[in-house]
PDB file of C-alpha atoms in Angstrom:
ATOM      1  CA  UNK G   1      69.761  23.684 -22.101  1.00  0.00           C
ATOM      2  CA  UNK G   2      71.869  25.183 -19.802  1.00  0.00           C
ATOM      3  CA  UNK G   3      69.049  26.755 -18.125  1.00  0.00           C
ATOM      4  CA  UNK G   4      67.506  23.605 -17.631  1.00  0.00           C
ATOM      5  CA  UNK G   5      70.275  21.616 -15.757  1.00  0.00           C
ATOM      6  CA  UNK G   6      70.206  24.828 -13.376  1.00  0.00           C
ATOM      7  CA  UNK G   7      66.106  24.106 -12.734  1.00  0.00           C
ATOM      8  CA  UNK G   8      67.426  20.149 -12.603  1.00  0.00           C
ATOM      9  CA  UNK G   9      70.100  21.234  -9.579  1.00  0.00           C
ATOM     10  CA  UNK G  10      68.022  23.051  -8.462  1.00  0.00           C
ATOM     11  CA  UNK G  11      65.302  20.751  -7.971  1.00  0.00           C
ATOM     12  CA  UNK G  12      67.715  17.626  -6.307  1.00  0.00           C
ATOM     13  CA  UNK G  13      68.954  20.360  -3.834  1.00  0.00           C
ATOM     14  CA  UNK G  14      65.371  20.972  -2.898  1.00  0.00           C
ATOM     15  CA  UNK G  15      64.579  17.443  -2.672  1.00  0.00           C
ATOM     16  CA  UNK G  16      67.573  16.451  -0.561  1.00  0.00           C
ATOM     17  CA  UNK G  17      66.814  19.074   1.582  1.00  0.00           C
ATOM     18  CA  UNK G  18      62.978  17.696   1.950  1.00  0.00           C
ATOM     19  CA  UNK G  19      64.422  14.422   2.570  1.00  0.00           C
ATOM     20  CA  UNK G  20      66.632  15.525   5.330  1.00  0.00           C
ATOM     21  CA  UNK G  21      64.109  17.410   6.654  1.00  0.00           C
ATOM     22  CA  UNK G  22      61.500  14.598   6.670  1.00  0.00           C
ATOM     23  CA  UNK G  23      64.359  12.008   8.008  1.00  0.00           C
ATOM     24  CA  UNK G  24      64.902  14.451  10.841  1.00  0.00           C
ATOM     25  CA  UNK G  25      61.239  14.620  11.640  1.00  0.00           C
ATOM     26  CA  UNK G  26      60.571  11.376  11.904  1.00  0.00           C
ATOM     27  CA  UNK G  27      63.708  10.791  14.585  1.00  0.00           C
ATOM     28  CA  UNK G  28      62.069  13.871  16.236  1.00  0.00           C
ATOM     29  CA  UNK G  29      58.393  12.056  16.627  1.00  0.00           C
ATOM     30  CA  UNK G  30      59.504   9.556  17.759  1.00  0.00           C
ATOM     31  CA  UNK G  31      62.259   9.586  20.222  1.00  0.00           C
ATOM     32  CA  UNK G  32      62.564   6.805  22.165  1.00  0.00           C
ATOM     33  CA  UNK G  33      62.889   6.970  26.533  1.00  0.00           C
ATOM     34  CA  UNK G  34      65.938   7.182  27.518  1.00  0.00           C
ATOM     35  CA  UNK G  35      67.602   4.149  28.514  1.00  0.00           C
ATOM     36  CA  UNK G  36      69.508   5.251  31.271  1.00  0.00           C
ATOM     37  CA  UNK G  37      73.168   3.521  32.574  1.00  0.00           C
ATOM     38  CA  UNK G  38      75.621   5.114  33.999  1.00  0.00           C
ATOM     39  CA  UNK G  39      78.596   6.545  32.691  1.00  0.00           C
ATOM     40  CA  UNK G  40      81.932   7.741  33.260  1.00  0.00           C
ATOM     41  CA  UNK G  41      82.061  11.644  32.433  1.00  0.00           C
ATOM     42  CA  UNK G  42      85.552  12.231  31.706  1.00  0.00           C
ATOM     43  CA  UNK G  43      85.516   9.274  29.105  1.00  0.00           C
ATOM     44  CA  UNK G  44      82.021  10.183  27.907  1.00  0.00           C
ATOM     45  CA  UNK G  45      83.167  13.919  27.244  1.00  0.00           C
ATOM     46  CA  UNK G  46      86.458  12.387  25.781  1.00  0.00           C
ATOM     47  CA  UNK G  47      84.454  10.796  22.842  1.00  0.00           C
ATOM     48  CA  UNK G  48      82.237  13.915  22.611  1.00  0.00           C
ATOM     49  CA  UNK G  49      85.174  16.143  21.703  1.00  0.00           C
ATOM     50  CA  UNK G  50      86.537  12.956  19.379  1.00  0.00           C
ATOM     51  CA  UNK G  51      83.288  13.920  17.186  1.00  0.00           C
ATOM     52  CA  UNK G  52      83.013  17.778  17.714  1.00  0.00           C
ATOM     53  CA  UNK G  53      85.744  19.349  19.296  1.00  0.00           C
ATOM     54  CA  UNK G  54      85.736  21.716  22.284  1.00  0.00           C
ATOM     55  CA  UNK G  55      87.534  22.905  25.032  1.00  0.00           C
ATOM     56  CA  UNK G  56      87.084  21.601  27.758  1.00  0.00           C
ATOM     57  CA  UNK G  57      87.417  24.238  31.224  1.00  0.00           C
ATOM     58  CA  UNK G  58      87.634  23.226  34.736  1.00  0.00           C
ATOM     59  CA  UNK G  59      87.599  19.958  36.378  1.00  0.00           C
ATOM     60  CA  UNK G  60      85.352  17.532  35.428  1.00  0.00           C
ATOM     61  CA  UNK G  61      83.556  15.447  38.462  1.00  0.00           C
ATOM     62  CA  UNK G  62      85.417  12.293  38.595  1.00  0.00           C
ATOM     63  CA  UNK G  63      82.222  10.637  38.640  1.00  0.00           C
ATOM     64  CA  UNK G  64      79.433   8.301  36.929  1.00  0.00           C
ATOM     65  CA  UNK G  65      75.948   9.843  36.156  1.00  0.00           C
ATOM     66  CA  UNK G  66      73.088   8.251  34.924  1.00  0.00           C
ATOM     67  CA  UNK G  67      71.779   9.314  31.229  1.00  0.00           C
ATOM     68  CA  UNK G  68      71.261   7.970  28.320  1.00  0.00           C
ATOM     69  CA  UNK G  69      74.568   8.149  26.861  1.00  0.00           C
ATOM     70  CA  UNK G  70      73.758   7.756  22.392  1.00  0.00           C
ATOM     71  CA  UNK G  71      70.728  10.415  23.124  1.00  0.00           C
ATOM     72  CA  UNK G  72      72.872  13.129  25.767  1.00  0.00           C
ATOM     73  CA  UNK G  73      75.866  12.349  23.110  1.00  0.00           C
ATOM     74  CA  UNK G  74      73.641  13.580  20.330  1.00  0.00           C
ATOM     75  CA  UNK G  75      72.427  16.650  22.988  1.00  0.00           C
ATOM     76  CA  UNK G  76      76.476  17.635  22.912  1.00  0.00           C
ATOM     77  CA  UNK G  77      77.414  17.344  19.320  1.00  0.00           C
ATOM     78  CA  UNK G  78      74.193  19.397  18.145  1.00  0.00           C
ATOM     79  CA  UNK G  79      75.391  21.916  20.674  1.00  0.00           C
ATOM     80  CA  UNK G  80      79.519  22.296  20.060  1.00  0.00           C
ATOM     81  CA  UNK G  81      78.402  21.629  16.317  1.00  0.00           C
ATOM     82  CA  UNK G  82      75.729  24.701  16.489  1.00  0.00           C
ATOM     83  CA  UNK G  83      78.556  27.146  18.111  1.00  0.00           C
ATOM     84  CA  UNK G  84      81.113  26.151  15.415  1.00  0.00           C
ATOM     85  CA  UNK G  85      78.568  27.095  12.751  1.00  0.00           C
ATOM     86  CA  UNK G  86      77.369  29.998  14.504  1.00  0.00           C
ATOM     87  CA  UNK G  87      81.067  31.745  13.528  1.00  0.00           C
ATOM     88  CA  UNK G  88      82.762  30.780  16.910  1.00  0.00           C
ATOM     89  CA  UNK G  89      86.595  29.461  16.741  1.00  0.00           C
ATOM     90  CA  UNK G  90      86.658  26.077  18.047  1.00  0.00           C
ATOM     91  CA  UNK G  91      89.150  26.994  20.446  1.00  0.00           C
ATOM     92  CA  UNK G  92      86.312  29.240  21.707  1.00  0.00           C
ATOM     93  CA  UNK G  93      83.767  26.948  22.093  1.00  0.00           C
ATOM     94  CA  UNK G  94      83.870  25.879  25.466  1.00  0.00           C
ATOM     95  CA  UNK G  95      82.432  22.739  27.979  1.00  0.00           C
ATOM     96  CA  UNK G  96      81.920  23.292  31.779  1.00  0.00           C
ATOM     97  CA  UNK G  97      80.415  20.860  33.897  1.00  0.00           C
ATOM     98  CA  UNK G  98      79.445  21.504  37.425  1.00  0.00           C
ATOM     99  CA  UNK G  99      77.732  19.313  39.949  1.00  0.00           C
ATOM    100  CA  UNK G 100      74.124  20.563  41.465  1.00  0.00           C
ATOM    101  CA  UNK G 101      72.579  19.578  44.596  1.00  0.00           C
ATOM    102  CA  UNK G 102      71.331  16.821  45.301  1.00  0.00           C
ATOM    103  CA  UNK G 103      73.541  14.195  42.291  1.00  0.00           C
ATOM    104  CA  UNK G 104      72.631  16.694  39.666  1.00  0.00           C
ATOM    105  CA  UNK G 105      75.236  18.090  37.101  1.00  0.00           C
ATOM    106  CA  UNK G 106      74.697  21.225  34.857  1.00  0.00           C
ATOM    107  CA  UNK G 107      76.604  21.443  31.571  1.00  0.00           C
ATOM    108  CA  UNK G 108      77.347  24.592  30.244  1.00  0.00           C
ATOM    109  CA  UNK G 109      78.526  24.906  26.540  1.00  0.00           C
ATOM    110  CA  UNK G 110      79.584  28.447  25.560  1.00  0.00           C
ATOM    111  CA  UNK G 111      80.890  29.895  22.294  1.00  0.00           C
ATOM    112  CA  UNK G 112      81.810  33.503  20.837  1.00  0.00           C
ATOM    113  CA  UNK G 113      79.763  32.798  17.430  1.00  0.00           C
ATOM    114  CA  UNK G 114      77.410  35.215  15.748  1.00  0.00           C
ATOM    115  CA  UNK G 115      74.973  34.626  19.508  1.00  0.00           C
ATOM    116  CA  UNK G 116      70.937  35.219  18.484  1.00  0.00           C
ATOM    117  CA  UNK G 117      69.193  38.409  18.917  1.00  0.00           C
ATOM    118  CA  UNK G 118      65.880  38.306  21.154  1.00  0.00           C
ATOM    119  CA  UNK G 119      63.461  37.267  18.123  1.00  0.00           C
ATOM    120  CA  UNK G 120      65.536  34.070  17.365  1.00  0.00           C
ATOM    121  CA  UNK G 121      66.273  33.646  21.157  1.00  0.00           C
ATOM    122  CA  UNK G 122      62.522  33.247  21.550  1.00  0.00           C
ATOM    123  CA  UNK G 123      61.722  30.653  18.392  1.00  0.00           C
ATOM    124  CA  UNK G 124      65.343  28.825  18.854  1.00  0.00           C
ATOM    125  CA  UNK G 125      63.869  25.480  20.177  1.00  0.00           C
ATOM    126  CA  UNK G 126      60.700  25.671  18.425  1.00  0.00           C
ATOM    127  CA  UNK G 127      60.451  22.283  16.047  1.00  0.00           C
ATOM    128  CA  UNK G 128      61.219  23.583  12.423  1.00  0.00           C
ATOM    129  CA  UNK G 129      62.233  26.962  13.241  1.00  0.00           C
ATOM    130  CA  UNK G 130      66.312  27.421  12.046  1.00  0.00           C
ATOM    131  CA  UNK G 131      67.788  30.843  11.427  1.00  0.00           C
ATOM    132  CA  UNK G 132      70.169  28.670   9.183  1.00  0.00           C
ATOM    133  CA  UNK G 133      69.855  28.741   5.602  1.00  0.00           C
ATOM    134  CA  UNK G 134      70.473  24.806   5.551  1.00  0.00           C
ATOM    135  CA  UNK G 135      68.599  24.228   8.634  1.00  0.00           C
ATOM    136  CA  UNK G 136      66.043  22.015   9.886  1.00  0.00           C
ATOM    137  CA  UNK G 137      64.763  23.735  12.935  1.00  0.00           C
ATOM    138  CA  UNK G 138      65.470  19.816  14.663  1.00  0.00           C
ATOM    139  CA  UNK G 139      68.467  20.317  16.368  1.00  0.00           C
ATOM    140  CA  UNK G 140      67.669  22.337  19.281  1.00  0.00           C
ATOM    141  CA  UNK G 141      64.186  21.305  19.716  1.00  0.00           C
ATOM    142  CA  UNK G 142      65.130  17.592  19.581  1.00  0.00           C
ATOM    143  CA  UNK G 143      68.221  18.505  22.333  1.00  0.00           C
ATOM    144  CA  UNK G 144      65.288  19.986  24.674  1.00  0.00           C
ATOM    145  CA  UNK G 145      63.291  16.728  24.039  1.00  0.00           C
ATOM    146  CA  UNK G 146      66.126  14.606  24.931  1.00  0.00           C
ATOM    147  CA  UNK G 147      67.195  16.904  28.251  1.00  0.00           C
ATOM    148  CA  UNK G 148      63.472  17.117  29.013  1.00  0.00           C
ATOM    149  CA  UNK G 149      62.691  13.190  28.196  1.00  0.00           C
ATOM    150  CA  UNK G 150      65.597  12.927  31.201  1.00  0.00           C
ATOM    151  CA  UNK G 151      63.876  15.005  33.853  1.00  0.00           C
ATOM    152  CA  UNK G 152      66.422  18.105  32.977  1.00  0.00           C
ATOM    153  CA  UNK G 153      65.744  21.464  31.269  1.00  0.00           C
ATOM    154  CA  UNK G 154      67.859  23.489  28.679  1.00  0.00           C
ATOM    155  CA  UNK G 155      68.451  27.160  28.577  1.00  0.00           C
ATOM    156  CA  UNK G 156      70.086  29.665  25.662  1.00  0.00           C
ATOM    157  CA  UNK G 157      71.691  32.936  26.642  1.00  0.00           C
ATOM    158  CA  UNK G 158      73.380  35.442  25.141  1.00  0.00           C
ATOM    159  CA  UNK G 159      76.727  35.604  26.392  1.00  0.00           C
ATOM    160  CA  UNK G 160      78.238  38.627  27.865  1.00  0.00           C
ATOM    161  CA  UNK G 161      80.669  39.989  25.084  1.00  0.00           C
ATOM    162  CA  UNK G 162      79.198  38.029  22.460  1.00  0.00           C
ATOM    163  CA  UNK G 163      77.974  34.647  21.109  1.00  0.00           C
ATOM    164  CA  UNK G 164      75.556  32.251  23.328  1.00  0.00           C
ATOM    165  CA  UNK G 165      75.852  29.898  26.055  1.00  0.00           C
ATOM    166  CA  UNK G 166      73.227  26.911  26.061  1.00  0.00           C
ATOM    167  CA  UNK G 167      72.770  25.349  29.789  1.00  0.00           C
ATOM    168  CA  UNK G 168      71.609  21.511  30.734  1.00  0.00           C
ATOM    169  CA  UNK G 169      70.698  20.955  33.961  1.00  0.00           C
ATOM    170  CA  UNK G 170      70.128  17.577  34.367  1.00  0.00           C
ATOM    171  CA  UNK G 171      69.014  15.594  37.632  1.00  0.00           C
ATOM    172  CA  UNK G 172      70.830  12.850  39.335  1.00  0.00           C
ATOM    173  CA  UNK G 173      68.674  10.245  37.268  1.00  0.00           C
ATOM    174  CA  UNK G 174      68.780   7.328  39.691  1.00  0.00           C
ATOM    175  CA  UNK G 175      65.992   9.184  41.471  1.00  0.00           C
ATOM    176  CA  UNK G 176      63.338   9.343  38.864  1.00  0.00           C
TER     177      UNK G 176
END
């Protein structure tokens, strides 16, 4: 009998991870356009860090930007919450944000986790790829939908001395 409860567990842990999977999917095919207002950065990062801490370096812009601010939240979080399970302390994980020319801001998150050799560099923001056990392969490729859906682009790195550092450049998005 014992046996069998073992093939039982085994089987819910399966389908819970098929149902996540398939839940996560479905959010990815259909991600809505952004619906862009603008917001207040130092208050937006503020409740960021409230759900997935970082630390925060350098000032940030005391400024408004225009995003969508549930969908570039959910950008953040995947991105502090990747580093922290990627090994890296949290007070390691770090958030820059810079301002670009022309209204544009890039935000830099950088960590001193476990990083990703070349091969997982390369398939990192394909849909369903994860070099996590638990993974979905969503997180990344829906951030890149969400920075893309918003005009912007995101870039991974390795970081000199170890871990990664994932870049969003995003436009000043009254212009588009």
């Amino acid at each position: 009998h014992a046996g069998m409860v073992v093939v039982v567990d085994g089987t819910d842990e399966c389908a819970a991870r098929l149902h996540r999977f398939v839940e996560g999917y479905a959010r990815f095919a259909r991600l809505p356009e952004p619906r862009r207002e603008e917001v207040e950065l130092i208050s937006f990062l503020e409740q960021v860090r409230g759900i997935e801490p970082f630390t925060l370096r350098g000032p940030v812009p005391r400024r408004t930007a225009a995003f969508d601010a549930a969908q570039m939240q959910q950008v953040l979080v995947n991105l502090v919450k990747n580093a922290r399970e990627a090994g890296s302390p949290r007070e390691r994980i770090e958030l820059e944000v810079h301002e670009v020319p022309k209204g544009g801001l890039r935000i830099s998150v950088a960590d001193r986790g476990r990083g990703m050799d070349g091969d997982t560099l390369a398939k990192a923001m394909l849909p369903f790829y994860s070099s996590k056990r638990d993974g979905t392969g969503l997180g990344l490729a829906l951030s890149r939908e969400i920075v893309e859906a918003h005009g912007g682009h995101l870039h991974l790195a390795a970081r000199e001395g170890g871990g990664m550092i994932v870049t969003l450049d995003l436009p000043d998005g009254s212009q588009s």
